Short mmCIF file of C-alpha atoms in Angstrom, two decimals:
data_model
loop_
_atom_site.label_atom_id
_atom_site.label_comp_id
_atom_site.label_asym_id
_atom_site.label_seq_id
_atom_site.Cartn_x
_atom_site.Cartn_y
_atom_site.Cartn_z
CA MET A 1311 -64.74 29.97 40.34
CA THR A 1312 -62.89 26.89 40.77
CA GLN A 1313 -59.78 27.19 42.58
CA THR A 1314 -56.75 25.91 40.90
CA LEU A 1315 -54.27 23.82 43.48
CA PRO A 1316 -50.87 23.58 42.92
CA ARG A 1317 -49.46 20.00 41.94
CA ARG A 1318 -48.45 17.42 44.11
CA ASP A 1319 -44.89 18.10 43.50
CA ASP A 1320 -44.82 22.08 43.62
CA ARG A 1321 -45.99 21.65 47.32
CA ARG A 1322 -42.82 19.24 48.16
CA THR A 1323 -40.21 21.30 50.32
CA PRO A 1324 -36.86 21.44 49.12
CA SER A 1325 -35.54 18.70 51.60
CA ARG A 1326 -38.11 16.38 50.32
CA ARG A 1327 -36.93 16.76 46.67
CA ARG A 1328 -33.29 16.11 47.91
CA ARG A 1329 -34.58 13.06 49.50
CA ARG A 1330 -36.24 12.07 46.39
CA ARG A 1331 -32.88 12.40 44.43
CA ARG A 1332 -30.97 10.37 46.68
CA ALA A 1333 -33.45 7.70 46.76
CA ALA A 1334 -33.26 7.47 43.05
CA LEU A 1335 -29.24 7.03 42.63
CA HIS A 1336 -28.24 4.02 41.50
CA HIS A 1337 -27.40 1.95 44.81
CA THR A 1338 -25.12 -1.49 44.69
CA LYS A 1339 -27.32 -4.58 45.80
CA SER A 1340 -24.30 -6.62 47.20
CA LEU A 1341 -21.17 -6.03 49.35
CA PRO A 1342 -18.98 -7.22 46.20
CA GLY A 1343 -20.66 -4.64 44.03
CA THR A 1344 -20.24 -1.95 46.42
CA LEU A 1345 -16.21 -2.81 47.38
CA GLY A 1346 -15.89 -2.89 43.21
CA VAL A 1347 -17.43 0.48 42.55
CA THR A 1348 -15.99 2.06 45.26
CA ALA A 1349 -12.59 0.73 44.19
CA LEU A 1350 -13.26 1.91 40.45
CA GLY A 1351 -13.89 5.31 42.17
CA ALA A 1352 -10.62 5.42 44.18
CA VAL A 1353 -8.62 4.30 40.59
CA LEU A 1354 -10.50 6.86 38.61
CA PRO A 1355 -11.95 9.63 40.88
CA GLY A 1356 -15.22 10.65 39.70
CA SER A 1357 -16.25 7.02 37.93
CA GLY A 1358 -18.23 6.24 41.00
CA PHE A 1359 -20.05 9.13 41.07
CA VAL A 1360 -20.79 8.60 37.03
CA PHE A 1361 -22.49 4.80 38.26
CA VAL A 1362 -24.76 5.89 41.02
CA GLY A 1363 -26.19 8.46 38.40
CA ARG A 1364 -24.30 11.85 39.52
CA ARG A 1365 -23.18 12.25 36.22
CA TYR A 1366 -22.53 15.90 36.29
CA LEU A 1367 -20.40 15.55 39.32
CA GLY A 1368 -18.83 12.55 38.51
CA LEU A 1369 -17.67 14.22 35.13
CA LEU A 1370 -16.78 17.43 36.55
CA VAL A 1371 -14.21 15.58 38.75
CA LEU A 1372 -13.20 12.47 36.37
CA LEU A 1373 -12.49 14.47 32.99
CA PRO A 1374 -10.09 16.91 34.66
CA THR A 1375 -8.18 14.25 36.53
CA LEU A 1376 -7.65 12.02 33.55
CA CYS A 1377 -6.36 15.24 31.64
CA ILE A 1378 -3.50 16.34 34.72
CA ALA A 1379 -3.01 12.63 34.62
CA VAL A 1380 -1.92 12.47 31.01
CA ALA A 1381 -0.75 15.96 30.49
CA GLY A 1382 1.34 15.32 33.67
CA GLY A 1383 3.01 12.09 32.61
CA TRP A 1384 3.70 13.64 29.21
CA TYR A 1385 5.37 16.75 30.85
CA ALA A 1386 7.29 14.84 32.81
CA ALA A 1387 8.94 12.77 30.76
CA GLY A 1388 9.81 15.48 28.60
CA HIS A 1389 10.43 18.38 30.64
CA VAL A 1390 13.19 16.53 33.17
CA ASP A 1391 15.31 19.76 33.25
CA THR A 1392 12.05 21.79 34.52
CA LEU A 1393 11.70 19.04 37.49
CA ILE A 1394 15.09 19.14 38.15
CA ARG A 1395 14.70 22.91 38.54
CA VAL A 1396 11.88 22.64 40.90
CA ALA A 1397 13.89 19.63 42.97
CA VAL A 1398 16.22 22.40 43.97
CA ASP A 1399 14.28 25.31 44.29
CA PRO A 1400 12.87 25.61 48.46
CA ARG A 1401 9.90 27.80 47.57
CA LYS A 1402 8.53 25.66 44.87
CA LEU A 1403 9.25 22.67 46.61
CA LEU A 1404 6.95 23.93 49.55
CA LEU A 1405 4.27 24.68 47.15
CA VAL A 1406 4.68 21.10 45.66
CA THR A 1407 4.36 19.73 49.14
CA ALA A 1408 1.13 21.60 49.61
CA GLY A 1409 -0.01 20.92 46.56
CA LEU A 1410 0.15 17.14 47.29
CA LEU A 1411 -1.58 17.44 50.65
CA VAL A 1412 -4.24 19.23 49.02
CA LEU A 1413 -4.41 16.32 46.44
CA LEU A 1414 -3.94 13.70 49.34
CA VAL A 1415 -7.35 15.20 51.56
CA ALA A 1416 -9.37 15.38 48.11
CA TRP A 1417 -8.63 12.39 47.14
CA VAL A 1418 -9.53 10.45 50.14
CA ALA A 1419 -12.54 12.34 50.34
CA ILE A 1420 -13.67 11.27 47.23
CA VAL A 1421 -13.02 8.19 48.04
CA VAL A 1422 -15.37 8.27 51.13
CA ALA A 1423 -18.21 9.90 49.16
CA THR A 1424 -18.55 6.98 46.77
CA TYR A 1425 -18.86 4.33 49.08
CA ARG A 1426 -21.40 6.52 51.04
CA MET A 1427 -23.34 7.09 47.40
CA VAL A 1428 -23.06 3.06 46.44
CA LYS A 1429 -24.03 1.19 49.46
CA PRO A 1430 -27.21 -0.16 49.68
CA ARG A 1431 -29.38 1.78 52.14
CA HIS A 1432 -30.25 -0.89 54.32
CA GLN A 1433 -27.16 -3.29 54.88
CA PRO A 1434 -26.15 -5.87 57.41
CA ARG A 1435 -23.61 -4.54 60.54
CA LEU A 1436 -21.17 -7.02 59.06
CA HIS A 1437 -21.54 -5.67 55.76
CA ALA A 1438 -21.05 -2.25 56.82
CA PHE A 1439 -18.09 -3.35 59.12
CA VAL A 1440 -16.34 -4.76 56.04
CA GLY A 1441 -17.07 -1.67 53.77
CA GLY A 1442 -15.76 0.38 56.16
CA GLY A 1443 -12.59 -1.48 56.55
CA PHE A 1444 -12.31 -1.83 52.57
CA VAL A 1445 -12.83 1.97 52.70
CA LEU A 1446 -9.89 2.92 55.20
CA MET A 1447 -7.65 0.63 53.24
CA LEU A 1448 -8.27 2.42 49.69
CA CYS A 1449 -7.79 6.03 51.40
CA LEU A 1450 -4.36 4.31 52.88
CA LEU A 1451 -3.56 3.08 49.56
CA VAL A 1452 -3.99 6.49 47.84
CA ALA A 1453 -2.38 8.98 50.40
CA ALA A 1454 0.97 6.93 51.17
CA PRO A 1455 2.35 7.72 47.68
CA LEU A 1456 1.04 11.30 47.87
CA ALA A 1457 2.24 11.23 51.81
CA VAL A 1458 5.64 10.09 50.66
CA GLY A 1459 5.69 12.60 47.83
CA ALA A 1460 4.97 15.55 50.26
CA ARG A 1461 7.46 14.26 52.81
CA TYR A 1462 10.44 13.78 49.98
CA SER A 1463 9.62 17.39 48.75
CA TYR A 1464 10.03 18.99 52.34
CA VAL A 1465 12.99 17.19 53.11
CA GLN A 1466 14.52 18.38 49.92
CA ALA A 1467 13.60 21.73 50.42
CA ASP A 1468 14.92 21.60 54.07
CA LEU A 1469 18.22 20.33 52.75
CA VAL A 1470 18.43 22.55 49.89
CA SER A 1471 18.25 25.51 52.28
CA HIS A 1472 20.18 24.02 55.16
CA ILE A 1473 23.17 23.00 52.61
CA PHE A 1474 23.30 26.05 50.44
CA LYS A 1475 22.62 29.05 53.43
CA HIS A 1476 26.52 29.89 53.00
CA THR A 1477 26.05 32.60 50.86
CA ASP A 1478 29.03 34.93 51.31
CA SER A 1479 32.67 34.19 49.73
CA ALA A 1480 35.70 35.96 48.75
CA THR A 1481 36.42 34.27 45.81
CA ARG A 1482 33.45 32.87 43.76
CA PRO A 1483 32.79 34.07 40.11
CA GLU A 1484 30.90 37.50 39.81
CA GLY A 1485 28.36 38.23 37.43
CA VAL A 1486 26.91 34.72 37.35
CA THR A 1487 23.12 34.31 36.72
CA ALA A 1488 20.84 31.28 36.82
CA LYS A 1489 20.38 32.33 33.08
CA ASN A 1490 24.06 32.11 32.40
CA PRO A 1491 25.46 30.47 35.32
CA TRP A 1492 29.18 30.31 33.77
CA GLY A 1493 29.32 33.70 32.55
CA ASP A 1494 31.83 33.83 29.81
CA ARG A 1495 34.03 30.57 31.22
CA ASP A 1496 34.38 27.27 29.13
CA ARG A 1497 35.34 25.26 32.55
CA VAL A 1498 33.77 25.55 36.28
CA ASN A 1499 36.62 24.34 38.67
CA LEU A 1500 35.36 22.82 41.87
CA LEU A 1501 37.83 21.93 44.95
CA LEU A 1502 36.38 18.93 46.51
CA LEU A 1503 37.71 18.82 49.97
CA GLY A 1504 37.89 16.19 52.74
CA GLY A 1505 38.12 16.72 56.49
CA ASP A 1506 38.66 15.40 59.37
CA GLY A 1507 36.04 16.82 61.41
CA GLY A 1508 32.59 18.52 61.52
CA VAL A 1509 31.94 20.87 58.49
CA ASP A 1510 31.18 23.78 60.47
CA ARG A 1511 34.00 23.10 62.94
CA GLU A 1512 37.01 25.45 62.70
CA GLY A 1513 40.44 24.36 62.16
CA ILE A 1514 40.18 21.34 60.03
CA ARG A 1515 42.63 19.65 58.41
CA THR A 1516 41.99 18.77 54.88
CA ASP A 1517 43.89 15.29 54.05
CA SER A 1518 42.06 14.92 50.70
CA VAL A 1519 42.42 17.99 48.17
CA MET A 1520 40.89 17.43 44.56
CA ILE A 1521 39.79 19.45 41.89
CA ALA A 1522 37.30 18.76 39.16
CA SER A 1523 37.53 20.73 35.97
CA MET A 1524 34.38 20.49 34.13
CA ASP A 1525 33.85 21.31 30.45
CA THR A 1526 30.49 23.73 30.60
CA LYS A 1527 29.52 22.22 27.36
CA SER A 1528 30.52 18.72 26.64
CA GLY A 1529 30.83 17.68 30.47
CA ASP A 1530 34.60 16.61 29.97
CA THR A 1531 35.90 16.15 33.44
CA VAL A 1532 39.31 16.02 34.60
CA LEU A 1533 40.36 15.51 37.97
CA PHE A 1534 43.43 16.75 39.89
CA SER A 1535 44.37 15.40 42.66
CA LEU A 1536 47.22 16.99 45.11
CA PRO A 1537 49.20 15.50 47.62
CA ARG A 1538 48.29 16.69 51.48
CA ASN A 1539 51.79 17.46 52.18
CA LEU A 1540 52.58 20.05 49.07
CA MET A 1541 55.07 22.81 50.40
CA ASN A 1542 55.72 26.59 49.52
CA VAL A 1543 52.03 26.89 47.99
CA PRO A 1544 51.71 30.03 46.00
CA PHE A 1545 48.90 32.27 46.53
CA PRO A 1546 47.52 34.20 43.16
CA GLU A 1547 49.42 37.69 42.34
CA GLY A 1548 48.23 40.82 43.79
CA SER A 1549 46.16 39.09 46.55
CA GLU A 1550 47.04 40.10 50.16
CA LEU A 1551 48.27 36.34 50.84
CA GLN A 1552 50.54 36.41 48.40
CA GLN A 1553 51.59 39.54 50.16
CA ILE A 1554 51.64 38.10 53.58
CA TYR A 1555 53.32 34.56 51.92
CA PRO A 1556 55.84 35.99 48.81
CA GLU A 1557 57.21 33.19 48.93
CA GLY A 1558 54.64 30.12 49.06
CA PHE A 1559 52.93 29.43 52.40
CA THR A 1560 55.89 28.94 54.46
CA GLY A 1561 57.63 29.99 57.71
CA ASP A 1562 59.47 29.17 60.69
CA GLY A 1563 58.24 26.24 62.87
CA ASP A 1564 57.39 22.96 62.51
CA PRO A 1565 57.19 22.21 58.54
CA GLY A 1566 54.02 20.23 58.96
CA GLU A 1567 52.18 23.30 59.77
CA PHE A 1568 53.12 24.75 56.40
CA MET A 1569 51.72 21.74 54.26
CA LEU A 1570 49.03 22.50 51.70
CA ASN A 1571 46.46 20.50 54.18
CA ALA A 1572 47.48 22.99 57.06
CA ILE A 1573 45.89 26.02 55.03
CA TYR A 1574 42.25 25.70 55.72
CA ARG A 1575 43.36 25.77 59.69
CA ASN A 1576 46.47 28.12 59.73
CA VAL A 1577 45.61 30.88 57.38
CA PRO A 1578 42.46 32.27 59.32
CA ALA A 1579 43.79 31.63 62.45
CA ASN A 1580 46.92 33.70 61.81
CA HIS A 1581 45.67 36.17 59.74
CA PRO A 1582 42.21 36.89 60.13
CA GLY A 1583 40.36 38.69 57.33
CA ALA A 1584 43.11 38.18 54.68
CA VAL A 1585 40.90 36.84 52.24
CA GLY A 1586 38.21 39.41 52.59
CA ARG A 1587 34.42 38.80 53.31
CA THR A 1588 33.63 35.12 53.81
CA ASP A 1589 31.84 32.88 56.01
CA ASN A 1590 34.48 30.37 55.54
CA GLU A 1591 38.20 32.09 55.53
CA GLY A 1592 39.62 28.41 55.51
CA ALA A 1593 37.78 27.83 52.41
CA ASP A 1594 38.72 30.76 50.45
CA ALA A 1595 42.48 30.63 51.39
CA LEU A 1596 42.61 26.94 50.13
CA LYS A 1597 40.86 27.66 46.97
CA MET A 1598 43.16 30.92 46.58
CA GLY A 1599 46.30 28.21 47.23
CA VAL A 1600 44.97 25.35 44.69
CA SER A 1601 44.51 28.04 42.32
CA GLY A 1602 48.27 29.03 42.37
CA VAL A 1603 49.10 25.22 42.43
CA LEU A 1604 47.25 24.79 39.28
CA GLY A 1605 47.27 28.11 37.35
CA ILE A 1606 43.68 28.01 37.00
CA GLU A 1607 40.88 29.81 38.72
CA VAL A 1608 39.18 27.71 41.32
CA ASP A 1609 35.64 29.08 41.41
CA TYR A 1610 33.73 26.66 44.02
CA TYR A 1611 34.62 24.24 46.84
CA MET A 1612 32.65 21.52 48.19
CA LEU A 1613 34.09 19.97 51.59
CA VAL A 1614 32.94 16.82 53.13
CA ASN A 1615 33.34 15.34 56.52
CA LEU A 1616 35.31 12.14 56.11
CA ASP A 1617 34.00 10.54 59.17
CA GLY A 1618 30.43 11.39 57.84
CA PHE A 1619 31.56 10.03 54.43
CA GLU A 1620 30.30 6.21 55.40
CA GLN A 1621 26.60 7.50 56.10
CA ILE A 1622 26.45 8.52 52.71
CA VAL A 1623 27.84 5.31 51.17
CA ASP A 1624 25.65 3.51 53.42
CA ALA A 1625 22.48 5.64 52.24
CA MET A 1626 23.29 4.64 48.85
CA GLY A 1627 23.46 1.07 49.39
CA GLY A 1628 27.16 0.47 49.08
CA VAL A 1629 29.48 0.80 46.17
CA THR A 1630 31.71 -1.41 44.15
CA VAL A 1631 35.48 -0.89 43.37
CA ASN A 1632 38.23 -3.03 42.57
CA ILE A 1633 41.09 -3.62 45.19
CA ASN A 1634 44.32 -4.56 43.70
CA GLN A 1635 46.15 -5.10 47.22
CA PRO A 1636 45.10 -5.52 50.83
CA ILE A 1637 43.91 -2.04 52.16
CA PRO A 1638 44.64 -1.60 56.06
CA ILE A 1639 41.63 -0.39 58.23
CA GLY A 1640 43.33 1.65 61.16
CA GLY A 1641 46.62 1.91 62.22
CA ASN A 1642 49.50 4.45 62.17
CA THR A 1643 52.69 3.94 60.64
CA ASP A 1644 54.20 6.72 62.69
CA LEU A 1645 52.99 5.39 65.77
CA GLY A 1646 53.95 1.66 65.36
CA VAL A 1647 50.20 1.22 65.80
CA GLU A 1648 49.36 -2.14 63.53
CA PRO A 1649 45.63 -2.00 61.41
CA THR A 1650 42.83 -3.99 62.97
CA GLY A 1651 42.17 -5.80 59.63
CA TYR A 1652 42.79 -5.54 56.03
CA LEU A 1653 40.17 -5.08 52.75
CA ASP A 1654 40.69 -8.21 50.73
CA PRO A 1655 42.02 -8.00 47.46
CA GLY A 1656 39.60 -8.84 44.63
CA PRO A 1657 37.20 -7.73 41.32
CA ASP A 1658 34.20 -5.83 42.07
CA GLN A 1659 34.29 -5.74 45.70
CA ARG A 1660 30.92 -4.60 47.09
CA LEU A 1661 31.94 -2.06 50.13
CA ASN A 1662 29.36 -0.75 52.97
CA GLY A 1663 29.86 2.59 54.36
CA ARG A 1664 32.93 1.63 56.69
CA LYS A 1665 34.83 -0.27 54.48
CA ALA A 1666 34.66 2.44 51.76
CA LEU A 1667 36.01 5.06 54.08
CA TRP A 1668 39.17 2.65 54.92
CA PHE A 1669 39.51 2.20 50.91
CA ALA A 1670 39.62 6.05 50.74
CA ARG A 1671 41.46 6.30 53.84
CA GLY A 1672 43.87 3.56 54.65
CA ARG A 1673 47.36 4.61 54.59
CA TYR A 1674 49.46 2.10 57.04
CA GLY A 1675 52.19 0.93 54.96
CA LEU A 1676 51.58 2.57 52.33
CA ASP A 1677 51.77 6.07 50.56
CA ASP A 1678 49.87 9.15 50.32
CA TYR A 1679 49.64 8.41 46.59
CA ASN A 1680 48.42 5.23 46.60
CA ARG A 1681 45.66 6.58 48.89
CA MET A 1682 45.30 9.56 46.48
CA GLU A 1683 44.65 6.71 43.63
CA ARG A 1684 42.03 4.93 45.78
CA GLN A 1685 40.24 8.48 46.44
CA ARG A 1686 39.49 9.45 42.79
CA CYS A 1687 38.44 5.57 42.01
CA MET A 1688 35.81 6.27 45.32
CA ILE A 1689 34.60 8.94 43.64
CA ASP A 1690 34.40 7.24 40.32
CA ALA A 1691 32.11 4.67 42.19
CA ILE A 1692 29.67 6.91 43.65
CA VAL A 1693 29.29 8.78 40.40
CA ASP A 1694 28.35 5.37 38.86
CA LYS A 1695 26.04 4.42 41.66
CA ALA A 1696 24.16 7.64 41.47
CA HIS A 1697 21.54 6.28 39.22
CA PRO A 1698 18.10 8.06 40.12
CA ALA A 1699 16.50 5.25 41.33
CA ASN A 1700 19.03 4.06 43.62
CA LEU A 1701 18.79 7.78 44.81
CA LEU A 1702 14.99 8.15 45.16
CA ARG A 1703 14.82 4.88 47.34
CA ARG A 1704 17.42 5.79 49.63
CA TYR A 1705 16.33 9.72 49.47
CA GLN A 1706 15.88 10.44 53.09
CA SER A 1707 18.55 8.98 54.40
CA LEU A 1708 20.89 10.83 51.87
CA ALA A 1709 19.24 13.76 52.91
CA SER A 1710 19.53 13.60 56.56
CA ALA A 1711 23.14 12.70 56.31
CA GLY A 1712 24.16 15.33 53.72
CA LYS A 1713 22.87 18.07 56.03
CA GLU A 1714 25.62 16.92 58.35
CA ILE A 1715 28.49 16.37 56.30
CA ILE A 1716 28.42 18.94 53.16
CA ARG A 1717 29.39 22.24 53.17
CA THR A 1718 29.56 24.63 50.03
CA ASP A 1719 29.77 27.99 48.33
CA ILE A 1720 27.55 26.92 45.27
CA PRO A 1721 25.02 29.68 45.45
CA GLN A 1722 21.43 27.94 45.27
CA LYS A 1723 20.39 29.77 41.93
CA LEU A 1724 23.18 27.64 40.25
CA LEU A 1725 21.74 24.70 41.40
CA PRO A 1726 19.70 23.60 38.10
CA ALA A 1727 23.16 24.36 36.11
CA PHE A 1728 25.21 22.36 38.43
CA VAL A 1729 22.74 19.29 38.33
CA ASP A 1730 22.61 19.24 34.39
CA LEU A 1731 26.30 19.58 34.09
CA SER A 1732 26.87 16.63 36.45
CA MET A 1733 24.34 14.71 34.28
CA GLU A 1734 26.60 15.18 31.78
CA VAL A 1735 29.66 14.49 33.53
CA LYS A 1736 28.27 10.57 34.49
CA ASP A 1737 27.53 10.19 30.94
CA ARG A 1738 31.03 11.46 29.98
CA GLY A 1739 32.92 9.85 32.43
CA LEU A 1740 36.08 10.83 34.05
CA ARG A 1741 39.63 11.33 33.34
CA SER A 1742 42.25 12.18 36.12
CA VAL A 1743 45.76 13.30 36.89
CA VAL A 1744 47.45 12.69 40.20
CA PHE A 1745 50.47 14.51 40.55
CA ARG A 1746 53.13 11.76 42.38
CA SER A 1747 56.44 12.08 43.43
CA SER A 1748 59.17 11.54 40.49
CA ASP A 1749 61.92 13.26 39.30
CA LYS A 1750 59.86 15.77 38.06
CA PHE A 1751 57.65 16.30 40.73
CA ASP A 1752 58.84 16.64 44.40
CA PRO A 1753 55.70 17.89 46.64
CA GLY A 1754 58.61 19.05 49.54
CA ASN A 1755 60.26 21.31 46.43
CA PRO A 1756 57.61 21.56 43.47
CA ASP A 1757 58.29 23.28 40.05
CA TYR A 1758 54.75 24.64 39.68
CA GLU A 1759 55.57 26.02 36.05
CA TYR A 1760 55.99 22.07 35.60
CA VAL A 1761 52.47 21.74 37.26
CA HIS A 1762 50.49 24.60 35.36
CA ALA A 1763 52.25 22.83 31.96
CA ALA A 1764 50.67 19.38 33.15
CA VAL A 1765 47.17 20.84 33.96
CA GLN A 1766 47.09 22.63 30.29
CA LYS A 1767 48.07 19.33 28.79
CA ALA A 1768 45.68 17.59 30.70
CA LEU A 1769 42.74 19.98 30.03
CA GLU A 1770 42.85 19.51 26.26
CA PRO A 1771 40.07 17.74 24.93
CA PRO A 1772 40.61 14.10 24.81
CA PRO A 1773 40.98 12.53 21.03
CA LYS A 1774 37.91 10.29 20.14
CA LYS A 1775 38.52 6.64 20.60
CA THR A 1776 38.96 4.55 17.76
CA LYS A 1777 38.42 1.09 16.94
CA PRO A 1778 41.87 -1.24 15.92
CA LYS A 1779 41.72 -2.66 12.87
CA GLY A 1780 42.93 -5.92 13.83
CA GLY A 1781 39.70 -7.21 15.00
CA GLU A 1782 38.45 -7.45 18.65
CA GLY A 1783 40.44 -5.19 21.34
CA ALA A 1784 40.37 -2.44 23.53
CA SER A 1785 40.18 0.99 22.09
CA GLN A 1786 42.85 2.92 21.90
CA GLU A 1787 44.16 4.33 24.70
CA PRO A 1788 43.05 8.04 25.16
CA SER A 1789 45.72 10.80 25.46
CA ALA A 1790 45.15 14.06 26.62
CA GLY A 1791 48.43 16.08 25.34
CA PRO A 1792 48.23 19.35 23.94
CA SER A 1793 50.44 19.78 20.82
CA GLU A 1794 52.96 21.23 22.82
CA GLU A 1795 54.80 19.21 25.49
CA PRO A 1796 55.54 20.60 28.96
CA SER A 1797 59.53 21.97 29.02
CA GLU A 1798 60.80 18.88 30.51
CA GLU A 1799 59.80 15.29 29.95
CA PRO A 1800 58.42 13.90 33.06
CA THR A 1801 59.71 10.36 34.14
CA ASP A 1802 57.47 7.69 35.73
CA ALA A 1803 56.64 7.59 39.58
CA PRO A 1804 58.43 5.35 41.68
CA SER A 1805 55.57 3.22 42.11
CA GLY A 1806 56.19 1.43 39.03
CA ASP A 1807 54.24 1.41 35.82
CA ALA A 1808 51.55 4.24 37.23
CA GLU A 1809 50.84 7.02 35.01
CA SER A 1810 53.51 10.03 35.20
CA PRO A 1811 52.59 13.02 37.01
CA ASP A 1812 51.28 14.89 33.96
CA GLU A 1813 49.04 12.05 32.22
CA ALA A 1814 45.27 12.63 32.24
CA VAL A 1815 43.76 9.00 31.99
CA GLU A 1816 40.45 7.44 32.33
CA ALA A 1817 39.35 6.85 36.12
CA THR A 1818 37.59 3.18 34.51
CA ASP A 1819 41.37 2.24 33.26
CA SER A 1820 43.34 3.54 36.38
CA CYS A 1821 41.02 1.78 38.45
CA ALA A 1822 40.30 -1.36 36.77
CA TYR A 1823 41.38 -4.85 38.69
CA ASP A 1824 45.29 -4.96 38.27
CA PRO A 1825 46.51 -6.88 41.69
CA VAL A 1826 49.63 -6.12 43.08
CA GLU A 1827 52.09 -8.88 43.11
#
C-alpha cells in the first residue's frame, strides 16, 4: 500500500504561515509612498490596512470611524442643549476625559501600525529615520486636539465641582428639579454682588449690588441697581431678621455700619444663625434684605471678588465700552488722594482687565449713581463678549480665574437650565433700572412702597419696537410701564437728563456714546 504524504503546505507550522501572510502584504516601494499611505491612515484610520491587503481589519476600523464621525457631527449640530448638559455635569465630563484619552491611544496605535505594515521590508537607514520622524509628527498632530479636549473637559469638571460645592442655603427656592428648574415661577431673580475681598473670606463689603430678573420663558431681563448706601433695609415679614430689625436694618452707632453694603458682613457677625442653616449667612441675609427692598423674591446669588474681576476680563481678551467722561483710576475723595490717571473718553474703547475694573469702580469726583450706570454697562459688555469661540479660545484661563473669584448658591442640577436661559438673555438683550437719588427716591430715607411700584412697572413685558412711518430712523423708544403708574410721578434725577429711578431702559441705549460736556 502506498502511503499518502501530507502536502507541503499542510506541513507548515502556524508561525511559517504567518510569515507567508506578512510577505503577501502590499508594501510600498518608496519613501514618498510610505509616508503618503501612512498619512492617509492617520486621516482615515483603517484605510492604510486596506491598502496593504488587510481588508477585513481595515474595514473593521474604517467603517465604524466614518459612521461615528458623521453621526457625531450631525448630533452635535442638532443637539447643542445635550452637549451643554454634559458640559455642566462633572461625572459625564470625567467620562468624556477618559473616552478622549482612550481614543488618543487607539489612534496613535493605528498610525504606528499602518507605518509598520506599509514600509518596505528593506529600506535605507536614512529612510527609516525620516519615516520614524514623520510618524512621530503624525502622532503629535493626532494626539494634540484629543489631549486638549481631555484637558478642557477635566478642567471644566473641576471648575463646576469647585464653584458649585456650596450646597446649603436658607433662602433658595424649594421643590425645584432638573426637569422642572423654575417650579411655578415666571421669573428667576439672581442677586449679583461685587465684593472687596476673596469670596471665601468673612466680612466682605458688597459695594456692587444688582439683581437680574429673568423671564424663564422669553429671557427678557431687567437689571436693577441699588445704591450701596441704602438705609433702613427691610427684611421679609415673619422672618427672624424682621423680628430683630422691625424698623429695618438700622441701629445705634456709625450709620455706615447699617447701609445695604454692610448687611453681608454685620448680620452674621452680630446675629449668627439668624437666617437658618446655610454655608453663607452673609449672602442669605443680603438676599432677604434685597427681597424686602424690591418686593420680589431673590432666588439665588453670585458673588464676584472685584479685585479678581480683571482676571476674568483679561482671560476673555478684554471688553469694549463707550466712555462718556474721564473715569478716575484710583484716588479717594474723602481722604483727598488724587487719582493716578484717567480713562480717556471715546466711543468703542477696548479695555483690558485693569482698565475695565476701574471703569466699573472709579468714583473720585463722581457719585455712586454714575458708578452704578457704568457697572451695568460693563455687564452688558461682558454679555456681548461672551461668544462661544472667544470663551473656548481662552477657556483654561477663564476657568482658573473663575475658581478663585466666584461663589454662588445655584445648585449644580440647575446649571443646564441656567445656561439655556443665559443664551435667551444674550439674544434678547438687557433692560436696566438704576435707583438714583431724586425727589421721589432718597437712599437715606427711602420710600419702599415707591420702589416696589417701580419694580412692578419695570417687570412688565416691553412692547415690541415699531419702525417709524417716516422713513429711516431709530426704532420707537421702549417703555416698560404697566397700565397703572406708581402713586406719584417721579421726577428726573439730579444728574440731568438721565432716566428716572422707575424707568427701565435698554442697556444699549443707556450705554451709548453720549459725551458729557
